[in-house]
Coordinates of C-alpha atoms in Angstrom, one line a residue:
M17 CA 80.4 161.5 115.1
K18 CA 81.9 158.2 114.0
E19 CA 80.4 156.0 111.3
L20 CA 80.2 152.4 112.3
E21 CA 81.3 149.9 109.6
L22 CA 78.5 147.6 108.4
R23 CA 79.1 144.2 106.9
R24 CA 77.2 143.5 103.7
A25 CA 75.8 140.2 102.4
N26 CA 76.1 140.1 98.6
T27 CA 74.8 138.0 95.8
K28 CA 75.9 138.3 92.2
G29 CA 73.4 137.9 89.3
W30 CA 71.8 139.8 86.5
A31 CA 69.3 142.6 86.4
V32 CA 66.9 143.9 83.8
V33 CA 68.4 147.1 82.4
G34 CA 65.8 147.7 79.6
R35 CA 62.7 146.3 77.9
T36 CA 61.1 147.3 74.7
S37 CA 58.8 145.9 72.0
I38 CA 59.2 146.9 68.3
E39 CA 56.7 146.4 65.5
Q40 CA 58.0 147.0 62.0
E41 CA 57.1 146.3 58.4
E42 CA 59.2 145.3 55.4
T43 CA 58.0 145.6 51.8
A44 CA 59.4 144.5 48.5
E45 CA 58.3 144.2 44.9
V46 CA 58.9 140.6 43.8
I47 CA 59.3 139.9 40.1
V48 CA 58.4 136.5 38.6
P49 CA 61.5 134.7 37.4
D50 CA 61.8 134.6 33.6
A51 CA 61.5 130.8 33.5
Q52 CA 58.1 130.9 35.3
P53 CA 54.6 131.7 33.9
D54 CA 52.6 134.8 34.7
I55 CA 50.5 135.0 37.9
W56 CA 46.7 134.6 37.8
Q57 CA 46.1 134.6 41.6
V58 CA 48.2 134.1 44.7
W59 CA 47.1 131.2 47.0
D60 CA 49.4 131.5 49.9
A61 CA 52.3 133.6 51.3
S62 CA 54.1 132.5 54.5
T63 CA 57.2 134.0 56.2
C64 CA 60.1 132.4 58.2
L65 CA 61.9 135.0 60.4
L66 CA 65.6 134.3 60.9
L67 CA 67.4 136.3 63.6
Q68 CA 71.0 136.2 62.5
R69 CA 72.9 138.7 64.6
K70 CA 72.5 140.6 67.8
E71 CA 74.9 143.5 68.8
V72 CA 75.1 145.4 72.0
R73 CA 76.3 149.0 72.1
E74 CA 76.3 151.7 74.8
G75 CA 72.7 152.6 75.2
Q76 CA 71.5 150.9 72.0
A77 CA 70.8 147.4 70.6
A78 CA 71.2 146.3 67.0
L79 CA 69.4 143.4 65.5
Y80 CA 69.8 141.9 62.0
G81 CA 68.0 139.1 60.2
L82 CA 66.1 137.9 57.2
L83 CA 62.4 137.4 56.3
K84 CA 62.2 134.4 54.0
V85 CA 58.8 134.6 52.1
T86 CA 57.5 131.6 50.2
I87 CA 54.7 132.5 47.7
L88 CA 52.4 129.9 46.1
Y89 CA 50.4 131.0 43.1
Q90 CA 48.3 129.7 40.2
P91 CA 49.7 130.6 36.8
E92 CA 47.5 132.1 34.1
G93 CA 45.7 129.6 31.8
T94 CA 46.5 126.5 33.9
G95 CA 45.4 124.8 37.1
G96 CA 48.9 124.0 38.3
V97 CA 50.9 125.6 41.2
E98 CA 54.0 127.6 41.1
R99 CA 56.4 128.7 43.8
M100 CA 58.4 131.9 44.3
E101 CA 60.7 133.0 47.1
A102 CA 61.6 136.4 48.3
T103 CA 64.2 137.3 51.0
L104 CA 63.7 140.6 52.8
P105 CA 66.6 141.7 55.1
F106 CA 65.6 143.6 58.2
D107 CA 67.3 145.5 61.0
A108 CA 66.3 147.3 64.2
A109 CA 68.3 149.7 66.5
P110 CA 66.2 150.4 69.6
E111 CA 67.6 152.8 72.2
L112 CA 68.0 151.3 75.7
P113 CA 69.7 153.8 78.0
G114 CA 70.8 151.1 80.5
L115 CA 72.6 149.0 77.9
T116 CA 76.3 148.4 78.2
R117 CA 78.9 146.3 76.4
Q118 CA 78.5 143.6 79.1
S119 CA 74.7 143.3 78.6
L120 CA 72.9 140.3 76.9
L121 CA 69.8 140.5 74.8
Y122 CA 66.9 138.1 75.2
V123 CA 64.9 138.4 72.0
C124 CA 61.5 136.9 71.1
P125 CA 60.6 137.6 67.4
K126 CA 57.4 136.7 65.7
V127 CA 55.8 137.3 62.4
L128 CA 52.5 139.2 62.7
G129 CA 51.3 138.7 59.1
T130 CA 52.2 138.4 55.5
E131 CA 50.3 140.3 52.8
T132 CA 50.6 140.2 49.0
R133 CA 49.1 142.4 46.3
L134 CA 49.3 141.6 42.6
L135 CA 50.7 144.6 40.8
N136 CA 50.7 142.9 37.4
P137 CA 51.0 139.4 36.1
R138 CA 54.8 139.6 36.6
K139 CA 55.1 141.5 39.8
I140 CA 53.8 141.1 43.4
L141 CA 54.1 143.6 46.3
V142 CA 54.9 141.7 49.5
R143 CA 54.5 143.2 53.0
V144 CA 55.6 141.5 56.2
A145 CA 54.7 142.8 59.6
Y146 CA 56.8 141.4 62.5
Q147 CA 57.4 142.1 66.2
L148 CA 60.7 142.0 68.2
D149 CA 60.3 141.7 72.0
L150 CA 63.6 142.6 73.8
T151 CA 64.7 142.3 77.4
A152 CA 68.2 143.5 78.1
F153 CA 70.1 142.0 81.1
G154 CA 73.2 143.4 82.7
P155 CA 75.6 142.0 85.4
A156 CA 74.5 143.1 88.9
E157 CA 75.5 142.6 92.5
Q158 CA 72.8 142.8 95.1
G159 CA 74.1 143.8 98.6
V160 CA 72.3 144.5 101.9
P161 CA 73.7 145.4 105.3
S162 CA 73.7 142.4 107.5
Q163 CA 75.4 143.5 110.8
V164 CA 77.8 145.9 112.5
E165 CA 81.4 144.8 112.2
E166 CA 82.4 145.6 115.8
P167 CA 79.4 145.8 118.0
G168 CA 81.1 144.9 121.3
P169 CA 83.0 148.1 122.3
Y170 CA 79.9 150.3 121.8
G171 CA 77.2 148.1 123.4
I172 CA 75.5 147.5 120.0
C173 CA 72.4 145.3 120.0
Q174 CA 71.3 144.1 116.6
K175 CA 68.1 142.7 115.2
T176 CA 68.4 140.7 111.9
G177 CA 65.9 139.3 109.5
E178 CA 66.1 137.7 106.1
W179 CA 65.8 139.2 102.6
H180 CA 64.0 136.8 100.2
S181 CA 63.7 137.7 96.5
D182 CA 63.2 135.9 93.2
E183 CA 66.3 136.9 91.3
T184 CA 67.9 136.4 87.9
V185 CA 71.1 134.6 88.8
H186 CA 72.4 133.9 85.2
V187 CA 71.7 134.7 81.6
Q188 CA 73.2 132.5 78.8
E189 CA 72.8 131.7 75.1
K190 CA 74.0 128.9 72.9
N191 CA 73.9 128.5 69.1
F192 CA 73.5 125.0 67.8
T193 CA 72.9 123.3 64.4
Y194 CA 71.6 119.9 63.5
Q195 CA 70.9 118.2 60.2
D196 CA 68.9 115.2 59.1
T197 CA 67.6 113.4 56.0
L198 CA 63.8 113.4 55.7
V199 CA 62.3 110.5 53.8
L200 CA 58.6 110.5 52.8
P201 CA 56.6 108.0 54.6
G202 CA 55.4 104.8 52.8
G203 CA 52.2 105.3 51.0
R204 CA 52.9 108.9 50.1
P205 CA 53.6 109.6 46.4
D206 CA 57.0 110.7 45.2
A207 CA 57.8 114.5 45.2
E208 CA 58.0 116.2 41.8
R209 CA 58.7 119.6 43.4
L210 CA 59.2 121.0 46.9
L211 CA 56.8 123.9 47.4
A212 CA 57.3 125.1 50.9
T213 CA 59.0 124.1 54.2
R214 CA 57.3 125.0 57.5
T215 CA 59.4 124.8 60.7
A216 CA 58.8 125.3 64.4
C217 CA 60.9 124.3 67.5
A218 CA 59.7 123.6 71.0
C219 CA 61.5 122.8 74.3
H220 CA 59.7 120.0 76.3
E221 CA 62.2 119.8 79.2
A222 CA 64.8 122.1 80.8
K223 CA 66.6 121.0 83.9
V224 CA 69.5 122.5 85.8
I225 CA 72.0 119.8 86.9
G226 CA 75.0 121.2 88.8
S227 CA 76.4 124.1 86.6
K228 CA 74.8 122.8 83.4
L229 CA 71.3 123.2 81.8
V230 CA 70.0 120.1 80.0
F231 CA 67.2 121.0 77.6
K232 CA 65.4 118.7 75.2
G233 CA 62.7 119.1 72.6
E234 CA 61.9 118.6 69.0
A235 CA 61.8 120.6 65.8
A236 CA 58.6 120.1 63.7
V237 CA 59.2 120.2 59.9
R238 CA 56.3 120.1 57.4
L239 CA 57.0 119.7 53.7
L240 CA 54.5 120.9 51.2
Y241 CA 55.2 119.3 47.9
Q242 CA 53.7 118.6 44.5
A243 CA 53.4 114.9 43.5
E244 CA 53.9 113.6 40.0
D245 CA 50.1 113.7 39.3
G246 CA 50.0 117.4 40.2
A247 CA 48.3 117.0 43.6
V248 CA 49.7 119.0 46.5
Q249 CA 50.7 116.8 49.5
T250 CA 52.1 117.4 53.0
A251 CA 54.5 115.3 55.1
D252 CA 55.2 116.0 58.8
F253 CA 58.4 115.2 60.6
H254 CA 59.5 115.6 64.3
L255 CA 63.2 115.8 64.9
P256 CA 64.3 115.4 68.5
Y257 CA 67.3 117.3 70.0
S258 CA 69.1 117.3 73.3
Q259 CA 71.6 120.0 74.3
L260 CA 73.8 121.2 77.2
M261 CA 74.3 124.8 78.2
D262 CA 76.5 126.5 80.8
A263 CA 74.2 127.5 83.7
G264 CA 76.7 129.5 85.7
E265 CA 78.2 128.9 89.1
N266 CA 75.2 130.2 91.1
S267 CA 72.4 128.4 89.2
Q268 CA 72.1 125.3 91.4
D269 CA 68.4 124.7 92.3
S270 CA 67.3 127.4 89.8
S271 CA 64.7 127.2 87.1
A272 CA 65.3 128.3 83.5
D273 CA 63.1 130.1 81.0
L274 CA 64.1 129.1 77.5
A275 CA 63.4 130.8 74.2
L276 CA 64.5 129.2 70.8
V277 CA 65.0 131.4 67.8
F278 CA 65.9 130.2 64.3
T279 CA 69.0 131.7 62.8
D280 CA 68.9 129.7 59.5
C281 CA 66.8 127.0 57.9
T282 CA 67.3 125.1 54.6
C283 CA 65.7 122.1 53.1
T284 CA 66.7 120.8 49.7
P285 CA 65.8 117.6 47.7
V286 CA 68.4 114.9 47.6
E287 CA 69.7 114.8 44.0
G288 CA 68.3 111.8 42.1
D289 CA 65.9 110.8 45.0
R290 CA 62.3 112.0 44.8
R291 CA 61.6 110.8 48.4
S292 CA 64.4 112.3 50.4
F293 CA 65.2 115.8 51.5
Q294 CA 68.2 117.2 53.4
V295 CA 67.2 119.6 56.2
S296 CA 69.6 121.9 58.2
L297 CA 68.3 123.9 61.1
A298 CA 70.4 126.5 63.0
L299 CA 69.0 127.9 66.2
Q300 CA 69.9 130.0 69.2
A301 CA 68.8 129.0 72.7
Q302 CA 68.4 131.9 75.1
A303 CA 68.1 131.0 78.8
V304 CA 67.3 133.1 81.9
F305 CA 68.0 131.3 85.2
R306 CA 65.9 132.4 88.3
K307 CA 65.8 131.3 91.9
E308 CA 64.9 132.6 95.3
E309 CA 67.9 134.2 97.0
T310 CA 68.1 134.6 100.8
L311 CA 70.4 137.1 102.5
P312 CA 70.7 138.1 106.2
L313 CA 69.3 141.6 106.7
L314 CA 70.0 144.2 109.5
T315 CA 66.6 145.6 110.4
D316 CA 67.1 147.4 113.7
L317 CA 69.7 148.3 116.3
Y318 CA 70.5 150.4 119.3
S319 CA 73.3 151.0 121.8
T320 CA 73.2 150.4 125.5
S321 CA 75.9 152.9 126.1
H322 CA 75.9 155.5 123.2
D323 CA 73.6 157.8 121.3
L324 CA 73.1 156.7 117.7
E325 CA 72.0 158.4 114.5
I326 CA 70.5 155.8 112.2
D327 CA 69.8 156.2 108.5
R328 CA 67.2 153.7 107.2
A329 CA 66.5 152.7 103.6
T330 CA 64.3 150.2 101.7
C331 CA 65.4 147.4 99.4
L332 CA 63.1 145.9 96.7
T333 CA 62.0 142.3 96.9
C334 CA 60.3 140.3 94.2
R335 CA 58.6 137.2 95.3
L336 CA 56.9 134.5 93.2
S337 CA 53.3 134.5 94.4
G338 CA 51.8 132.2 91.9
Q339 CA 52.4 130.2 88.7
G340 CA 50.7 127.6 86.6
E341 CA 49.8 126.3 83.2
D342 CA 46.3 126.1 81.7
Q343 CA 44.9 125.1 78.3
E344 CA 42.4 126.6 76.0
T345 CA 40.7 124.7 73.1
V346 CA 40.2 127.0 70.1
R347 CA 37.5 126.3 67.5
L348 CA 37.1 128.7 64.6
Q349 CA 34.9 128.5 61.5
L350 CA 36.6 129.9 58.4
P351 CA 34.4 130.8 55.3
A352 CA 35.5 128.8 52.3
S353 CA 34.0 129.1 48.8
N354 CA 33.8 126.3 46.2
L355 CA 35.2 123.7 48.6
T356 CA 35.1 120.5 46.5
G357 CA 38.3 118.6 47.2
Q358 CA 40.4 117.7 50.2
L359 CA 41.9 120.0 52.8
V360 CA 45.6 120.2 52.0
E361 CA 47.1 122.0 55.0
V362 CA 46.1 123.9 58.1
Q363 CA 48.3 126.4 60.0
V364 CA 47.8 128.4 63.1
H365 CA 50.2 131.3 63.7
L366 CA 50.6 133.1 67.1
G367 CA 50.7 136.9 66.9
R368 CA 50.6 139.7 69.5
S369 CA 50.0 138.9 73.2
S370 CA 48.6 141.3 75.8
Q371 CA 47.1 141.3 79.3
R372 CA 44.9 143.4 81.5
Q373 CA 43.5 143.3 85.1
E374 CA 39.9 143.2 86.1
G375 CA 39.8 143.5 89.8
E376 CA 41.9 140.7 91.2
A377 CA 41.7 138.7 87.9
Y378 CA 44.2 138.7 85.0
I379 CA 42.9 138.5 81.5
L380 CA 45.5 137.0 79.1
T381 CA 45.0 137.6 75.4
Q382 CA 46.8 135.9 72.5
E383 CA 46.1 136.8 68.9
I384 CA 46.1 133.9 66.4
E385 CA 45.8 133.6 62.6
S386 CA 44.3 130.4 61.1
V387 CA 45.2 129.5 57.5
V388 CA 43.8 126.6 55.5
L389 CA 44.8 125.5 52.0
Y390 CA 42.1 123.5 50.2
E391 CA 41.3 122.1 46.8
T392 CA 38.6 123.5 44.5
D393 CA 37.5 122.8 40.9
E394 CA 39.8 125.5 39.7
G395 CA 42.8 124.5 41.8
L396 CA 44.1 125.5 45.2
A397 CA 42.5 128.2 47.4
S398 CA 43.1 129.5 50.8
A399 CA 41.0 130.7 53.7
R400 CA 42.4 132.7 56.6
Q401 CA 41.0 134.4 59.7
K402 CA 42.5 136.3 62.6
S403 CA 41.0 136.0 66.1
Q404 CA 41.8 136.3 69.8
V405 CA 42.1 133.7 72.5
Q406 CA 41.6 134.8 76.1
H407 CA 42.4 133.0 79.4
R408 CA 41.3 134.2 82.8
I409 CA 43.5 133.8 86.0
T410 CA 41.8 134.3 89.4
G411 CA 42.7 133.9 93.0
E412 CA 46.4 134.9 92.8
G413 CA 46.4 138.3 94.4
P414 CA 48.2 141.4 93.3
G415 CA 51.5 141.4 91.3
R416 CA 53.0 141.5 87.9
C417 CA 52.0 138.7 85.5
Q418 CA 54.3 137.2 82.9
F419 CA 53.0 134.7 80.4
T420 CA 53.7 132.8 77.2
A421 CA 51.4 131.0 74.9
E422 CA 52.2 128.1 72.5
L423 CA 50.4 125.5 70.4
L424 CA 50.5 122.1 72.1
R425 CA 50.0 120.0 69.0
D426 CA 49.3 120.4 65.3
P427 CA 46.0 122.0 64.6
A428 CA 43.2 120.1 62.8
A429 CA 40.6 121.2 60.2
A430 CA 37.4 119.7 58.8
P431 CA 34.7 120.9 56.4
V432 CA 31.6 122.2 58.2
G433 CA 28.6 123.4 56.1
E434 CA 29.9 126.1 53.8
G435 CA 33.1 126.6 55.7
I436 CA 36.1 124.9 57.5
E437 CA 36.3 124.4 61.2
V438 CA 39.8 124.7 62.7
T439 CA 40.6 123.2 66.1
A440 CA 43.8 124.0 68.1
L441 CA 45.0 123.5 71.6
L442 CA 46.7 126.5 73.2
S443 CA 48.8 126.4 76.4
F444 CA 49.1 129.4 78.6
R445 CA 52.1 129.3 81.0
W446 CA 52.1 132.1 83.6
R447 CA 53.7 133.3 86.8
I448 CA 52.9 136.3 89.0
L449 CA 55.6 138.3 90.8
E450 CA 54.8 140.4 93.8
E451 CA 57.1 143.3 94.4
S452 CA 57.5 144.9 97.9
E453 CA 59.9 147.0 99.9
T454 CA 61.7 145.8 103.0
A455 CA 63.2 148.3 105.6
V456 CA 67.0 148.0 106.3
I457 CA 69.6 149.9 108.3
Q458 CA 71.7 151.8 105.8
Q459 CA 74.1 153.9 107.9
V460 CA 74.9 154.2 111.7
L461 CA 76.6 157.2 113.3
L462 CA 78.0 156.7 116.8
G463 CA 77.4 159.7 119.1
E464 CA 78.6 160.6 122.6
P465 CA 78.4 158.1 125.5
R466 CA 75.1 158.3 127.3
Q467 CA 75.3 159.7 130.8
A468 CA 73.3 157.8 133.5
D469 CA 70.9 159.9 135.6
P470 CA 71.7 159.3 139.3
N471 CA 68.1 160.2 140.2
E472 CA 66.6 157.3 138.2
P473 CA 66.2 153.8 139.8
S474 CA 68.6 151.1 138.5
V475 CA 65.7 148.6 138.1
I476 CA 62.2 149.3 136.9
L477 CA 59.1 147.1 137.4
R478 CA 56.9 147.5 134.3
A479 CA 54.0 145.7 132.6
V480 CA 54.3 144.6 129.0
H481 CA 52.2 146.7 126.7
P482 CA 50.0 145.2 123.9
G483 CA 52.1 144.5 120.8
E484 CA 55.4 144.7 122.5
D485 CA 58.1 142.0 122.3
L486 CA 61.2 141.6 124.4
W487 CA 63.3 143.4 121.8
A488 CA 61.1 146.5 122.0
V489 CA 61.2 146.6 125.8
A490 CA 65.0 146.3 125.9
K491 CA 65.5 148.9 123.3
A492 CA 63.2 151.4 125.1
Y493 CA 65.4 151.2 128.2
H494 CA 68.8 150.8 126.5
T495 CA 69.4 147.4 128.0
T496 CA 69.5 143.8 126.7
D497 CA 67.2 140.9 126.4
E498 CA 69.5 138.8 128.5
A499 CA 69.6 141.4 131.3
I500 CA 65.8 141.5 131.5
L501 CA 65.4 137.7 131.5
A502 CA 68.0 137.4 134.2
A503 CA 66.5 140.1 136.4
S504 CA 62.9 138.8 135.9
G505 CA 63.9 135.1 136.5
L506 CA 62.7 134.1 133.0
D507 CA 64.1 131.5 130.7
S508 CA 61.9 132.2 127.6
E509 CA 61.8 135.3 125.3
E510 CA 58.1 134.8 124.9
I511 CA 56.2 137.6 126.8
Y512 CA 52.6 138.6 126.9
P513 CA 50.6 141.8 127.5
G514 CA 50.3 142.6 131.3
Q515 CA 53.2 140.5 132.2
R516 CA 55.4 142.3 134.8
L517 CA 59.2 142.5 134.0
L518 CA 62.1 143.7 136.1
I519 CA 64.2 146.0 133.7
P520 CA 67.8 147.0 134.6
R521 CA 68.5 150.5 133.4
T522 CA 72.0 149.4 132.1
A523 CA 73.3 146.4 130.4
G524 CA 75.7 145.6 133.2

């Protein structure tokens, strides 16, 4: 038997070759510098995660970074505030069997919590829990049989369809740095000391134009500082950015999922100026470009003159069946003792995310931690509480749900009774991908020429059966659509059950 050559329709892109999520802890004993007083109690400890290097090896990824911890404490015998810093290096080496040197890593890190324990007045045990979500992409070429190369000599009749799938067409990353000078707003007192710098970065717009991705957003920087009178103050700044990134040659009309990761962050007072600070932010933008690809697909065939052996296969399709964005308002009441002064700062940190299905509904869950610094008669104090925010999606049908959650604006806090009420607005962005299999002709072997039976009539009168189309009738009798239409005096391929057709037994 002879194998017929099949033409293939191809599209180049990227495929997921591995996924994993890692949770780790780093601990360190931090000693108070000689020039600083002993610790009476710790008020606050916050961590900035910097992902500084990603390496790809055969079957394994390697990640390296720093956990920069800022500790605020009340010294013994005074009501002031002192600051300490600790830098904890971290690394992770997850095994991903599908990883090669050509792969790219899409990493979403987050700090799950920072804990401190006072070992003695000169030493603190710091423990930081963090999570690294990894998706590894590798170059891939999707190909499907679309038609027989030379159908004419063998009387091949072909039926084609279309393969539609939501595919990753490009993966790209870009490092960028920007600097600015921050000046305290008018009406705010001068800064005696910088206590802490909080940073976050968001993307508000990402649009593919030609072969470029234009993405814009802002970095939010909050300074926590001590004024000349000893009071702790905050100042918020929003620094806009606009960047260009290569989107690849096949990314026209695609959409981009973008993740921003800090690789470095510094903020230092300007020498001789108590109102100005020099900030430098280094980030890596990671983009995944997706769009619906369409390819011609060979779904069925037969020969009017030869016997055939046909090998069929299935190809996987992934269709976007639903997407959206919804908001959830979060209100939490934190217990606070001896609240006599003002609320200094409120923070909301996002932790683990998860999902589950209840029937046809998706339940999305996002862990959050709320932290409030406030004044008491004895100095600063802090209140913190962990909780979960849930969002329910209904009416979208089966599939695999992907979602992200983020804070839409700075959280707010207000004294309520004997506690503090924290209000935050959380956005859930989600999409649902439905996977299915589509049948396709994989291989065709040409057999011997079919011998006509001289005892059979050359033309048959036959009624159309329920569910049949013209292709099915022609295939059953090894003839062609055109031959049936010509013999039956029809000019339309639309047929109906019970309709009588004249069917030539051969194509000729």
